[in-house]
């Protein structure tokens, strides 16, 4: 019993240690244009202990041009209010529903750039400005699930009322992730604020967007965690009020969720480095060819980018599969290479994480599952010489529920400057591994990911990213 009490306390120490690193977030949502916004909001509220929500703003989009629906946001918060007392058993950082209700605002009920300009301010645009002006060193993330004109209006007003140097400092604090372009204000923002940190698969060709990897049925792999039957059994039914308001899929499952997945503190995500990859996908900074982002019928105009943006990047990925005898996992012979793979490669992990958190709505700490806690025996940054051998180890890893767990180490070539795959010498599923640095002529970086997965139900994964600098 003392052992489990110790683990319980350690897990809570771990959870609270994340608090200073919380990202602050304002969501712009065209909720009611598609049920997937409600789905994404249900998931987001389950991570309100790890992400500091600063605003939930109802907006328009190309799919809902003349109305906004803040009451639909409040409906989901009402469900959260019913389960929040039980969520506190798992982390005392879950905010009160009253705090969330106060954050519900609305943008102007006009479409795109017709809602931007003099006398076009709204509760939502004022909220963005006020939060941006707050004395807070952390960046302010704007997660855009629909149209971006509420953000555009905030930027319009700031440009009209602030001196250039102050405007530059405020823009430097903003981080934007939009789910493609769902009105004509996104391209206006990117063209007029060239230094703004902006993640987007531009245009309205949703089928080829990186974020679409959350819902894409991938041939030759098991897609069950995005199936309607899995959603019904693991999210909707028997999981309290919040699960019950999670609607059925109509057009697509949770297309907006990738806009905040990379803000979750799981050891893999680093939101300031989209090119490192994580649950929200991987993105690189360049000016894309707008001809490949052709109009798909939404009416949002396709225009060439005038600047570099964080946008689609290709991962080459082979899944690990279970092995019945001998080493418990092995690499599949399948190889996938496209931008959506940078997101769906983590899909089973974040779906299981979602399922575990919806369990928290009704279960006690002892009945539910929680992520393993990884303890490296060395720094997350290692420097070695060209061709030098080195080791990595996580012997001190524990699980807060006392579950058994498995290790898996792998190189993520696309995340570093050294793009060739560096293989782990010997077993890659031990708590410690050994490998040789490649021979290089110039300084390079290589990213290694440790994934630790417990054997609880559902199985949960934590990560550590070790960045190895290789000197010639």
PDB file of C-alpha atoms in Angstrom, residues 128-349:
ATOM      1  CA  UNK A 128      -7.728  38.472 -28.161  1.00  0.00           C
ATOM      2  CA  UNK A 129      -6.364  42.000 -27.785  1.00  0.00           C
ATOM      3  CA  UNK A 130      -6.830  42.086 -24.009  1.00  0.00           C
ATOM      4  CA  UNK A 131      -5.157  38.732 -23.534  1.00  0.00           C
ATOM      5  CA  UNK A 132      -2.300  39.683 -25.826  1.00  0.00           C
ATOM      6  CA  UNK A 133      -1.734  42.901 -23.865  1.00  0.00           C
ATOM      7  CA  UNK A 134      -1.655  41.017 -20.563  1.00  0.00           C
ATOM      8  CA  UNK A 135       1.715  40.855 -18.794  1.00  0.00           C
ATOM      9  CA  UNK A 136       2.502  37.247 -19.563  1.00  0.00           C
ATOM     10  CA  UNK A 137       5.754  36.021 -21.106  1.00  0.00           C
ATOM     11  CA  UNK A 138       4.101  32.954 -22.619  1.00  0.00           C
ATOM     12  CA  UNK A 139       3.032  33.018 -26.273  1.00  0.00           C
ATOM     13  CA  UNK A 140      -0.706  33.227 -26.930  1.00  0.00           C
ATOM     14  CA  UNK A 141      -2.003  30.416 -29.132  1.00  0.00           C
ATOM     15  CA  UNK A 142      -5.014  31.031 -31.360  1.00  0.00           C
ATOM     16  CA  UNK A 143      -6.629  27.756 -32.399  1.00  0.00           C
ATOM     17  CA  UNK A 144      -8.834  28.435 -35.431  1.00  0.00           C
ATOM     18  CA  UNK A 145     -11.497  25.795 -36.094  1.00  0.00           C
ATOM     19  CA  UNK A 146     -13.537  27.864 -38.553  1.00  0.00           C
ATOM     20  CA  UNK A 147     -13.085  31.304 -40.064  1.00  0.00           C
ATOM     21  CA  UNK A 148     -10.239  33.526 -38.867  1.00  0.00           C
ATOM     22  CA  UNK A 149     -11.911  36.933 -39.187  1.00  0.00           C
ATOM     23  CA  UNK A 150     -12.150  37.482 -35.409  1.00  0.00           C
ATOM     24  CA  UNK A 151      -8.356  37.245 -35.278  1.00  0.00           C
ATOM     25  CA  UNK A 152      -8.106  39.425 -38.389  1.00  0.00           C
ATOM     26  CA  UNK A 153     -10.184  42.128 -36.699  1.00  0.00           C
ATOM     27  CA  UNK A 154      -7.968  42.046 -33.602  1.00  0.00           C
ATOM     28  CA  UNK A 155      -4.890  42.465 -35.796  1.00  0.00           C
ATOM     29  CA  UNK A 156      -6.570  45.212 -37.826  1.00  0.00           C
ATOM     30  CA  UNK A 157      -7.287  47.189 -34.662  1.00  0.00           C
ATOM     31  CA  UNK A 158      -3.836  46.632 -33.200  1.00  0.00           C
ATOM     32  CA  UNK A 159      -2.233  47.867 -36.406  1.00  0.00           C
ATOM     33  CA  UNK A 160      -4.444  50.963 -36.319  1.00  0.00           C
ATOM     34  CA  UNK A 161      -3.835  51.805 -32.655  1.00  0.00           C
ATOM     35  CA  UNK A 162      -0.302  50.672 -31.797  1.00  0.00           C
ATOM     36  CA  UNK A 163       3.069  52.079 -32.740  1.00  0.00           C
ATOM     37  CA  UNK A 164       5.111  49.873 -35.102  1.00  0.00           C
ATOM     38  CA  UNK A 165       7.580  48.718 -32.423  1.00  0.00           C
ATOM     39  CA  UNK A 166       4.804  47.772 -29.990  1.00  0.00           C
ATOM     40  CA  UNK A 167       2.850  46.036 -32.743  1.00  0.00           C
ATOM     41  CA  UNK A 168       5.937  44.036 -33.665  1.00  0.00           C
ATOM     42  CA  UNK A 169       6.351  42.861 -30.056  1.00  0.00           C
ATOM     43  CA  UNK A 170       2.694  41.858 -29.819  1.00  0.00           C
ATOM     44  CA  UNK A 171       2.793  39.937 -33.103  1.00  0.00           C
ATOM     45  CA  UNK A 172       5.877  38.091 -31.821  1.00  0.00           C
ATOM     46  CA  UNK A 173       3.791  36.733 -28.931  1.00  0.00           C
ATOM     47  CA  UNK A 174       1.108  35.231 -31.181  1.00  0.00           C
ATOM     48  CA  UNK A 175       0.982  31.638 -32.424  1.00  0.00           C
ATOM     49  CA  UNK A 176      -1.734  30.596 -34.869  1.00  0.00           C
ATOM     50  CA  UNK A 177      -2.826  27.136 -36.009  1.00  0.00           C
ATOM     51  CA  UNK A 178      -5.747  27.173 -38.440  1.00  0.00           C
ATOM     52  CA  UNK A 179      -7.631  24.221 -39.876  1.00  0.00           C
ATOM     53  CA  UNK A 180      -7.052  25.159 -43.517  1.00  0.00           C
ATOM     54  CA  UNK A 181      -8.741  28.362 -44.736  1.00  0.00           C
ATOM     55  CA  UNK A 182     -12.445  28.598 -43.943  1.00  0.00           C
ATOM     56  CA  UNK A 183     -12.893  32.210 -44.972  1.00  0.00           C
ATOM     57  CA  UNK A 184     -10.932  34.810 -46.933  1.00  0.00           C
ATOM     58  CA  UNK A 185      -9.328  36.422 -43.878  1.00  0.00           C
ATOM     59  CA  UNK A 186      -6.573  33.835 -43.424  1.00  0.00           C
ATOM     60  CA  UNK A 187      -4.677  34.802 -46.561  1.00  0.00           C
ATOM     61  CA  UNK A 188      -5.207  38.490 -45.663  1.00  0.00           C
ATOM     62  CA  UNK A 189      -3.631  37.910 -42.243  1.00  0.00           C
ATOM     63  CA  UNK A 190      -0.653  36.055 -43.674  1.00  0.00           C
ATOM     64  CA  UNK A 191      -0.076  38.677 -46.359  1.00  0.00           C
ATOM     65  CA  UNK A 192      -0.329  41.676 -44.031  1.00  0.00           C
ATOM     66  CA  UNK A 193       1.546  40.316 -41.000  1.00  0.00           C
ATOM     67  CA  UNK A 194       4.588  38.695 -42.493  1.00  0.00           C
ATOM     68  CA  UNK A 195       6.272  37.849 -39.179  1.00  0.00           C
ATOM     69  CA  UNK A 196       3.254  36.121 -37.632  1.00  0.00           C
ATOM     70  CA  UNK A 197       3.853  32.499 -36.595  1.00  0.00           C
ATOM     71  CA  UNK A 198       1.199  30.694 -38.666  1.00  0.00           C
ATOM     72  CA  UNK A 199       0.573  26.957 -39.109  1.00  0.00           C
ATOM     73  CA  UNK A 200      -1.824  26.009 -41.917  1.00  0.00           C
ATOM     74  CA  UNK A 201      -2.470  23.624 -44.771  1.00  0.00           C
ATOM     75  CA  UNK A 202      -3.532  26.537 -47.011  1.00  0.00           C
ATOM     76  CA  UNK A 203      -6.628  26.754 -49.174  1.00  0.00           C
ATOM     77  CA  UNK A 204      -9.651  24.506 -48.794  1.00  0.00           C
ATOM     78  CA  UNK A 205      -8.364  21.234 -50.229  1.00  0.00           C
ATOM     79  CA  UNK A 206      -9.123  19.456 -46.959  1.00  0.00           C
ATOM     80  CA  UNK A 207      -8.497  15.929 -48.256  1.00  0.00           C
ATOM     81  CA  UNK A 208      -4.761  16.539 -48.630  1.00  0.00           C
ATOM     82  CA  UNK A 209      -4.290  18.660 -45.493  1.00  0.00           C
ATOM     83  CA  UNK A 210      -2.063  17.361 -42.714  1.00  0.00           C
ATOM     84  CA  UNK A 211      -4.837  17.727 -40.132  1.00  0.00           C
ATOM     85  CA  UNK A 212      -6.993  15.316 -42.154  1.00  0.00           C
ATOM     86  CA  UNK A 213      -4.745  12.541 -40.861  1.00  0.00           C
ATOM     87  CA  UNK A 214      -6.810  12.466 -37.669  1.00  0.00           C
ATOM     88  CA  UNK A 215      -9.764  10.955 -39.542  1.00  0.00           C
ATOM     89  CA  UNK A 216      -8.249   9.354 -42.664  1.00  0.00           C
ATOM     90  CA  UNK A 217      -8.837   5.631 -43.073  1.00  0.00           C
ATOM     91  CA  UNK A 218      -5.371   4.366 -43.956  1.00  0.00           C
ATOM     92  CA  UNK A 219      -5.161   1.214 -46.122  1.00  0.00           C
ATOM     93  CA  UNK A 220      -3.447  -1.852 -44.656  1.00  0.00           C
ATOM     94  CA  UNK A 221      -3.416  -0.697 -41.020  1.00  0.00           C
ATOM     95  CA  UNK A 222      -5.903  -1.085 -38.172  1.00  0.00           C
ATOM     96  CA  UNK A 223      -8.118   2.021 -38.080  1.00  0.00           C
ATOM     97  CA  UNK A 224     -10.400   0.877 -35.256  1.00  0.00           C
ATOM     98  CA  UNK A 225      -9.694   3.821 -32.903  1.00  0.00           C
ATOM     99  CA  UNK A 226     -11.487   6.174 -35.304  1.00  0.00           C
ATOM    100  CA  UNK A 227     -14.382   3.796 -35.985  1.00  0.00           C
ATOM    101  CA  UNK A 228     -17.926   4.671 -34.969  1.00  0.00           C
ATOM    102  CA  UNK A 229     -18.139   1.534 -32.829  1.00  0.00           C
ATOM    103  CA  UNK A 230     -14.942   2.458 -30.942  1.00  0.00           C
ATOM    104  CA  UNK A 231     -16.210   6.013 -30.383  1.00  0.00           C
ATOM    105  CA  UNK A 232     -19.559   4.744 -29.088  1.00  0.00           C
ATOM    106  CA  UNK A 233     -18.001   2.250 -26.681  1.00  0.00           C
ATOM    107  CA  UNK A 234     -15.042   4.317 -25.473  1.00  0.00           C
ATOM    108  CA  UNK A 235     -16.315   7.905 -25.547  1.00  0.00           C
ATOM    109  CA  UNK A 236     -20.052   8.373 -25.955  1.00  0.00           C
ATOM    110  CA  UNK A 237     -21.796   5.755 -23.863  1.00  0.00           C
ATOM    111  CA  UNK A 238     -21.280   5.083 -20.155  1.00  0.00           C
ATOM    112  CA  UNK A 239     -18.763   7.884 -19.610  1.00  0.00           C
ATOM    113  CA  UNK A 240     -20.860  10.544 -17.970  1.00  0.00           C
ATOM    114  CA  UNK A 241     -22.368  13.783 -19.221  1.00  0.00           C
ATOM    115  CA  UNK A 242     -19.344  14.907 -21.259  1.00  0.00           C
ATOM    116  CA  UNK A 243     -19.222  11.690 -23.245  1.00  0.00           C
ATOM    117  CA  UNK A 244     -22.967  11.830 -23.807  1.00  0.00           C
ATOM    118  CA  UNK A 245     -22.769  15.221 -25.579  1.00  0.00           C
ATOM    119  CA  UNK A 246     -20.087  13.952 -27.986  1.00  0.00           C
ATOM    120  CA  UNK A 247     -22.053  13.816 -31.273  1.00  0.00           C
ATOM    121  CA  UNK A 248     -21.923  11.175 -33.984  1.00  0.00           C
ATOM    122  CA  UNK A 249     -19.606  11.743 -36.933  1.00  0.00           C
ATOM    123  CA  UNK A 250     -21.249  13.369 -39.934  1.00  0.00           C
ATOM    124  CA  UNK A 251     -18.680  14.937 -42.281  1.00  0.00           C
ATOM    125  CA  UNK A 252     -15.549  13.826 -40.431  1.00  0.00           C
ATOM    126  CA  UNK A 253     -14.227  12.991 -36.972  1.00  0.00           C
ATOM    127  CA  UNK A 254     -12.669  15.870 -35.004  1.00  0.00           C
ATOM    128  CA  UNK A 255     -11.167  17.763 -37.893  1.00  0.00           C
ATOM    129  CA  UNK A 256     -10.413  20.666 -35.542  1.00  0.00           C
ATOM    130  CA  UNK A 257      -8.614  18.736 -32.802  1.00  0.00           C
ATOM    131  CA  UNK A 258      -5.144  18.867 -34.457  1.00  0.00           C
ATOM    132  CA  UNK A 259      -5.163  22.633 -33.854  1.00  0.00           C
ATOM    133  CA  UNK A 260      -4.478  22.024 -30.141  1.00  0.00           C
ATOM    134  CA  UNK A 261      -3.028  18.490 -29.938  1.00  0.00           C
ATOM    135  CA  UNK A 262       0.548  19.777 -29.964  1.00  0.00           C
ATOM    136  CA  UNK A 263      -0.130  21.890 -26.849  1.00  0.00           C
ATOM    137  CA  UNK A 264      -0.585  18.775 -24.700  1.00  0.00           C
ATOM    138  CA  UNK A 265       2.381  18.132 -22.408  1.00  0.00           C
ATOM    139  CA  UNK A 266       3.304  14.536 -23.238  1.00  0.00           C
ATOM    140  CA  UNK A 267       7.098  14.701 -23.655  1.00  0.00           C
ATOM    141  CA  UNK A 268       6.896  14.474 -27.452  1.00  0.00           C
ATOM    142  CA  UNK A 269       5.168  17.730 -28.353  1.00  0.00           C
ATOM    143  CA  UNK A 270       7.103  20.976 -28.596  1.00  0.00           C
ATOM    144  CA  UNK A 271       4.699  23.567 -29.950  1.00  0.00           C
ATOM    145  CA  UNK A 272       7.442  26.119 -30.634  1.00  0.00           C
ATOM    146  CA  UNK A 273       9.048  23.699 -33.097  1.00  0.00           C
ATOM    147  CA  UNK A 274       6.415  22.475 -35.586  1.00  0.00           C
ATOM    148  CA  UNK A 275       9.213  20.875 -37.631  1.00  0.00           C
ATOM    149  CA  UNK A 276       9.979  18.497 -34.750  1.00  0.00           C
ATOM    150  CA  UNK A 277       6.648  16.701 -35.146  1.00  0.00           C
ATOM    151  CA  UNK A 278       4.084  15.670 -32.567  1.00  0.00           C
ATOM    152  CA  UNK A 279       0.456  14.752 -32.036  1.00  0.00           C
ATOM    153  CA  UNK A 280      -0.719  17.701 -34.166  1.00  0.00           C
ATOM    154  CA  UNK A 281       1.479  16.698 -37.130  1.00  0.00           C
ATOM    155  CA  UNK A 282       4.755  18.020 -38.484  1.00  0.00           C
ATOM    156  CA  UNK A 283       5.201  21.246 -40.448  1.00  0.00           C
ATOM    157  CA  UNK A 284       8.088  23.017 -42.157  1.00  0.00           C
ATOM    158  CA  UNK A 285       8.636  26.723 -42.855  1.00  0.00           C
ATOM    159  CA  UNK A 286       8.465  27.483 -46.581  1.00  0.00           C
ATOM    160  CA  UNK A 287       6.362  29.177 -49.256  1.00  0.00           C
ATOM    161  CA  UNK A 288       4.084  26.467 -50.731  1.00  0.00           C
ATOM    162  CA  UNK A 289       2.969  26.151 -54.348  1.00  0.00           C
ATOM    163  CA  UNK A 290      -0.609  27.424 -54.208  1.00  0.00           C
ATOM    164  CA  UNK A 291      -1.530  25.515 -57.379  1.00  0.00           C
ATOM    165  CA  UNK A 292      -1.633  22.271 -55.395  1.00  0.00           C
ATOM    166  CA  UNK A 293      -4.214  23.734 -52.999  1.00  0.00           C
ATOM    167  CA  UNK A 294      -7.057  24.102 -55.458  1.00  0.00           C
ATOM    168  CA  UNK A 295     -10.518  25.248 -54.477  1.00  0.00           C
ATOM    169  CA  UNK A 296     -12.731  22.371 -53.337  1.00  0.00           C
ATOM    170  CA  UNK A 297     -16.106  24.116 -53.441  1.00  0.00           C
ATOM    171  CA  UNK A 298     -16.216  26.146 -50.232  1.00  0.00           C
ATOM    172  CA  UNK A 299     -15.917  29.462 -52.049  1.00  0.00           C
ATOM    173  CA  UNK A 300     -12.740  30.445 -50.201  1.00  0.00           C
ATOM    174  CA  UNK A 301     -10.401  31.960 -52.810  1.00  0.00           C
ATOM    175  CA  UNK A 302      -7.060  30.318 -53.499  1.00  0.00           C
ATOM    176  CA  UNK A 303      -4.220  32.811 -53.649  1.00  0.00           C
ATOM    177  CA  UNK A 304      -0.433  32.478 -53.736  1.00  0.00           C
ATOM    178  CA  UNK A 305       1.340  32.933 -50.425  1.00  0.00           C
ATOM    179  CA  UNK A 306       3.424  36.067 -50.132  1.00  0.00           C
ATOM    180  CA  UNK A 307       5.673  34.692 -47.401  1.00  0.00           C
ATOM    181  CA  UNK A 308       6.897  31.529 -45.741  1.00  0.00           C
ATOM    182  CA  UNK A 309       4.396  29.704 -43.521  1.00  0.00           C
ATOM    183  CA  UNK A 310       4.527  26.593 -41.352  1.00  0.00           C
ATOM    184  CA  UNK A 311       2.867  24.040 -43.597  1.00  0.00           C
ATOM    185  CA  UNK A 312       2.700  20.407 -44.738  1.00  0.00           C
ATOM    186  CA  UNK A 313       5.791  18.238 -44.306  1.00  0.00           C
ATOM    187  CA  UNK A 314       6.368  14.617 -45.306  1.00  0.00           C
ATOM    188  CA  UNK A 315       7.182  11.850 -42.821  1.00  0.00           C
ATOM    189  CA  UNK A 316       8.364   8.412 -43.922  1.00  0.00           C
ATOM    190  CA  UNK A 317       6.937   5.990 -41.390  1.00  0.00           C
ATOM    191  CA  UNK A 318       6.804   2.251 -40.736  1.00  0.00           C
ATOM    192  CA  UNK A 319       4.569   1.134 -37.855  1.00  0.00           C
ATOM    193  CA  UNK A 320       5.788  -1.132 -35.094  1.00  0.00           C
ATOM    194  CA  UNK A 321       3.642  -4.245 -34.712  1.00  0.00           C
ATOM    195  CA  UNK A 322       3.285  -6.858 -31.983  1.00  0.00           C
ATOM    196  CA  UNK A 323       5.448  -9.942 -32.185  1.00  0.00           C
ATOM    197  CA  UNK A 324       4.097 -13.055 -30.466  1.00  0.00           C
ATOM    198  CA  UNK A 325       7.439 -14.777 -29.781  1.00  0.00           C
ATOM    199  CA  UNK A 326      10.814 -13.322 -28.947  1.00  0.00           C
ATOM    200  CA  UNK A 327      11.180  -9.535 -28.950  1.00  0.00           C
ATOM    201  CA  UNK A 328       7.681  -8.174 -28.309  1.00  0.00           C
ATOM    202  CA  UNK A 329       7.617  -5.649 -31.172  1.00  0.00           C
ATOM    203  CA  UNK A 330       9.043  -5.445 -34.645  1.00  0.00           C
ATOM    204  CA  UNK A 331       8.940  -3.031 -37.564  1.00  0.00           C
ATOM    205  CA  UNK A 332       6.242  -3.689 -40.114  1.00  0.00           C
ATOM    206  CA  UNK A 333       7.255  -4.105 -43.729  1.00  0.00           C
ATOM    207  CA  UNK A 334       4.782  -1.371 -44.680  1.00  0.00           C
ATOM    208  CA  UNK A 335       6.239   2.051 -45.471  1.00  0.00           C
ATOM    209  CA  UNK A 336       4.150   5.220 -45.650  1.00  0.00           C
ATOM    210  CA  UNK A 337       5.462   8.535 -46.912  1.00  0.00           C
ATOM    211  CA  UNK A 338       3.248  11.633 -46.940  1.00  0.00           C
ATOM    212  CA  UNK A 339       2.286  14.627 -44.819  1.00  0.00           C
ATOM    213  CA  UNK A 340      -0.747  13.029 -43.165  1.00  0.00           C
ATOM    214  CA  UNK A 341       1.457  10.231 -41.814  1.00  0.00           C
ATOM    215  CA  UNK A 342       3.131  12.851 -39.595  1.00  0.00           C
ATOM    216  CA  UNK A 343      -0.150  13.002 -37.664  1.00  0.00           C
ATOM    217  CA  UNK A 344      -1.851   9.628 -37.920  1.00  0.00           C
ATOM    218  CA  UNK A 345       1.335   7.822 -36.834  1.00  0.00           C
ATOM    219  CA  UNK A 346       0.436   8.958 -33.276  1.00  0.00           C
ATOM    220  CA  UNK A 347      -3.322   8.412 -33.619  1.00  0.00           C
ATOM    221  CA  UNK A 348      -3.754   5.273 -31.536  1.00  0.00           C
ATOM    222  CA  UNK A 349      -1.798   6.947 -28.731  1.00  0.00           C
TER     223      UNK A 349
END
